[in-house]
CSV table of C-alpha atoms in Angstrom, one decimal:
chain,number,residue,atom,x,y,z
A,899,MET,CA,84.1,100.9,118.0
A,900,ASP,CA,85.3,104.2,116.5
A,901,ARG,CA,84.4,104.0,112.7
A,902,THR,CA,86.6,106.8,111.7
A,903,ALA,CA,90.3,107.6,110.5
A,904,SER,CA,91.8,110.4,112.2
A,905,LYS,CA,92.5,113.5,110.3
A,906,PRO,CA,96.4,112.9,110.0
A,907,VAL,CA,95.6,109.4,108.8
A,908,ILE,CA,93.3,110.7,106.1
A,909,ALA,CA,95.6,113.6,105.3
A,910,ALA,CA,98.5,110.9,104.9
A,911,LEU,CA,96.5,108.7,102.6
A,912,VAL,CA,95.4,111.6,100.5
A,913,ALA,CA,99.2,112.7,100.1
A,914,ILE,CA,100.4,109.2,99.3
A,915,ALA,CA,97.7,109.1,96.7
A,916,GLY,CA,98.8,112.2,95.2
A,917,VAL,CA,102.4,111.2,95.2
A,918,THR,CA,101.8,107.8,93.6
A,919,ILE,CA,99.9,109.1,90.7
A,920,VAL,CA,102.1,112.2,89.9
A,921,PRO,CA,104.6,110.0,87.9
A,922,PHE,CA,101.5,108.9,85.6
A,923,TRP,CA,100.9,112.6,84.7
A,924,SER,CA,104.2,114.5,84.8
A,925,VAL,CA,106.2,112.6,82.0
A,926,GLU,CA,105.3,112.4,78.3
A,927,SER,CA,105.7,108.6,78.0
A,928,LEU,CA,105.4,106.5,81.1
A,929,PRO,CA,108.5,104.6,82.1
A,930,ALA,CA,106.7,101.3,82.2
A,931,VAL,CA,108.6,98.5,80.0
A,932,ASP,CA,105.4,97.6,77.9
A,933,TYR,CA,103.6,101.1,78.0
A,934,PRO,CA,104.1,101.6,74.3
A,935,ALA,CA,102.6,98.0,73.7
A,936,HIS,CA,99.5,98.7,76.1
A,937,LEU,CA,98.8,101.9,74.4
A,938,ALA,CA,98.8,100.7,70.9
A,939,ARG,CA,96.5,97.7,71.7
A,940,LEU,CA,94.3,100.0,73.6
A,941,ASP,CA,94.0,102.2,70.5
A,942,VAL,CA,93.3,99.5,68.2
A,943,LEU,CA,90.8,98.3,70.7
A,944,THR,CA,89.1,101.6,71.1
A,945,ARG,CA,88.8,102.1,67.4
A,946,ALA,CA,87.5,98.8,66.6
A,947,LEU,CA,85.0,99.2,69.3
A,948,ALA,CA,83.9,102.5,67.8
A,949,GLY,CA,83.4,100.6,64.5
A,950,VAL,CA,86.6,101.7,62.8
A,951,ALA,CA,88.3,98.8,61.3
A,952,HIS,CA,92.0,98.5,61.3
A,953,PRO,CA,93.4,96.8,58.3
A,954,HIS,CA,95.8,94.5,60.0
A,955,TYR,CA,93.9,93.4,63.0
A,956,ARG,CA,90.7,91.9,63.9
A,957,VAL,CA,89.3,92.5,67.4
A,958,GLU,CA,87.2,89.5,69.0
A,959,PRO,CA,86.3,90.9,72.4
A,960,ARG,CA,86.0,88.4,75.2
A,961,LEU,CA,85.6,88.7,78.9
A,962,LEU,CA,89.0,87.4,80.3
A,963,PRO,CA,90.1,87.9,83.9
A,964,ASN,CA,93.5,89.6,83.0
A,965,LEU,CA,92.1,92.6,80.9
A,966,ALA,CA,90.9,95.1,83.4
A,967,ILE,CA,92.4,98.0,81.5
A,968,ASP,CA,90.8,96.7,78.1
A,969,LEU,CA,87.4,96.9,79.8
A,970,ALA,CA,87.8,100.3,81.4
A,971,THR,CA,90.1,102.4,78.9
A,972,PRO,CA,87.9,102.2,75.6
A,973,PRO,CA,84.8,103.6,77.0
A,974,LEU,CA,86.6,106.4,78.7
A,975,ALA,CA,88.8,107.0,75.6
A,976,ARG,CA,85.9,107.9,73.5
A,977,LEU,CA,85.7,111.1,75.9
A,978,VAL,CA,89.2,112.1,76.7
A,979,GLY,CA,91.3,110.1,74.0
A,980,VAL,CA,93.2,106.8,74.4
A,981,GLU,CA,96.4,108.1,76.2
A,982,THR,CA,94.6,110.3,79.0
A,983,ALA,CA,91.9,107.5,79.5
A,984,PHE,CA,94.7,105.0,80.0
A,985,ARG,CA,96.6,107.3,82.3
A,986,ILE,CA,93.4,107.8,84.3
A,987,VAL,CA,92.9,104.1,84.5
A,988,ILE,CA,96.4,103.2,85.6
A,989,SER,CA,96.1,105.8,88.3
A,990,VAL,CA,93.1,104.5,89.7
A,991,ILE,CA,94.6,100.9,89.4
A,992,ALA,CA,97.8,102.1,91.3
A,993,LEU,CA,95.5,103.3,94.1
A,994,LEU,CA,93.3,100.2,94.4
A,995,PRO,CA,95.6,98.3,96.7
A,996,LEU,CA,95.7,101.3,99.1
A,997,ALA,CA,92.1,101.6,99.1
A,998,GLY,CA,91.9,97.9,99.7
A,999,VAL,CA,94.2,97.8,102.5
A,1000,ALA,CA,92.3,100.7,104.1
A,1001,MET,CA,89.1,98.8,103.8
A,1002,VAL,CA,90.4,95.7,105.3
A,1003,GLN,CA,91.9,97.6,108.2
A,1004,ARG,CA,88.6,99.4,108.8
A,1005,ALA,CA,86.6,96.1,108.6
A,1006,VAL,CA,89.0,94.5,110.9
A,1007,PHE,CA,89.8,97.1,113.3
A,1008,GLY,CA,86.8,99.3,112.9
A,1009,ARG,CA,89.1,102.2,111.9
A,1010,VAL,CA,91.8,103.3,109.3
A,1011,GLY,CA,95.1,103.6,111.0
A,1012,LEU,CA,98.9,103.8,110.3
A,1013,GLY,CA,98.8,100.4,108.8
A,1014,ALA,CA,97.1,101.8,105.6
A,1015,VAL,CA,99.7,104.7,105.6
A,1016,LEU,CA,102.5,102.2,105.7
A,1017,ALA,CA,101.0,100.1,102.8
A,1018,GLY,CA,101.2,103.4,100.7
A,1019,ALA,CA,105.1,102.9,100.8
A,1020,PHE,CA,104.6,99.6,98.6
A,1021,LEU,CA,102.2,101.1,95.9
A,1022,VAL,CA,104.9,102.0,93.1
A,1023,ASN,CA,106.6,98.7,92.6
A,1024,ARG,CA,107.8,96.4,90.1
A,1025,VAL,CA,104.3,95.5,89.2
A,1026,LEU,CA,103.6,98.7,88.1
A,1027,THR,CA,107.1,99.6,86.6
A,1028,PHE,CA,106.8,96.4,84.4
A,1029,GLY,CA,103.4,97.3,83.2
A,1030,PHE,CA,101.4,94.6,84.9
A,1031,TYR,CA,98.5,97.0,85.5
A,1032,ASN,CA,95.8,94.0,85.5
A,1033,ALA,CA,97.7,92.2,88.3
A,1034,ALA,CA,97.6,95.4,90.2
A,1035,ALA,CA,94.1,95.9,89.6
A,1036,GLY,CA,93.5,92.3,90.6
A,1037,LEU,CA,95.2,92.7,93.8
A,1038,GLY,CA,93.3,95.7,94.5
A,1039,LEU,CA,89.9,94.5,93.9
A,1040,ALA,CA,91.0,91.2,95.8
A,1041,LEU,CA,91.7,93.3,98.9
A,1042,ILE,CA,88.4,95.2,98.6
A,1043,ALA,CA,86.5,92.0,98.2
A,1044,LEU,CA,88.1,90.8,101.3
A,1045,ALA,CA,87.2,93.6,103.3
A,1046,VAL,CA,83.4,93.1,102.0
A,1047,TRP,CA,83.6,89.6,103.1
A,1048,ILE,CA,84.9,90.5,106.5
A,1049,ARG,CA,82.1,93.2,107.0
A,1050,LEU,CA,79.5,90.7,105.8
A,1051,ALA,CA,80.5,88.1,108.4
A,1052,ASP,CA,77.4,88.3,110.4
A,1053,ARG,CA,75.3,87.9,107.2
A,1054,PRO,CA,76.5,84.7,105.5
A,1055,GLY,CA,73.6,85.0,102.9
A,1056,ARG,CA,74.5,88.2,101.9
A,1057,ARG,CA,78.2,87.4,101.9
A,1058,TRP,CA,77.9,84.8,99.3
A,1059,VAL,CA,75.7,87.0,97.0
A,1060,ALA,CA,78.1,89.9,97.3
A,1061,MET,CA,81.1,87.7,96.2
A,1062,LEU,CA,79.2,86.5,93.0
C-alpha cells in the first residue's frame, strides 16, 4: 500500500490549515461568543499558577476532561502572554479535527486523500464560533485516538496500553 499523500493533497491541507487559522490572528478580538470570558478566566488562572493571588478569585486547579485550554494556555502564556498563548492554543485546537481525519484516513486506506481535504470544509463551525474550544479539542483528540487504535489493530496488547 502507498503510505504517502500526493503533493496536491498535502498542498490543499496546508492551504486549508492556513485559511482556518487566519481569522484567529487577523482581528483584534475573536468573534467567539464567550471569547472575553475565556480570556479573563485564563488570565486569572495564569496569574494564580504563577503565584500572583487575585483579591476576588481563588483558583483550585483540578484535572477535568473539559479544560483543554486551561491546561495548555497558562504554561505558554508565561512565554508569550495570555492572549497570544490563547490564540496559539485555539489555532491548534481548530486544526486537530483535520489532523485526526487525515490520520484516520491514512490508518484505514494507507494514504491521505481527498476525504481529509473535504473535511477541511467543516473546520470553522458553530463549535468554534460559540467558543466551545474544549469540545473541538476533544473531537480532534478522539479522531487521533481512533487512528492510533486502527493502526494498532494487529497488536492488541499495545492497543490497550496506547489508549490508557
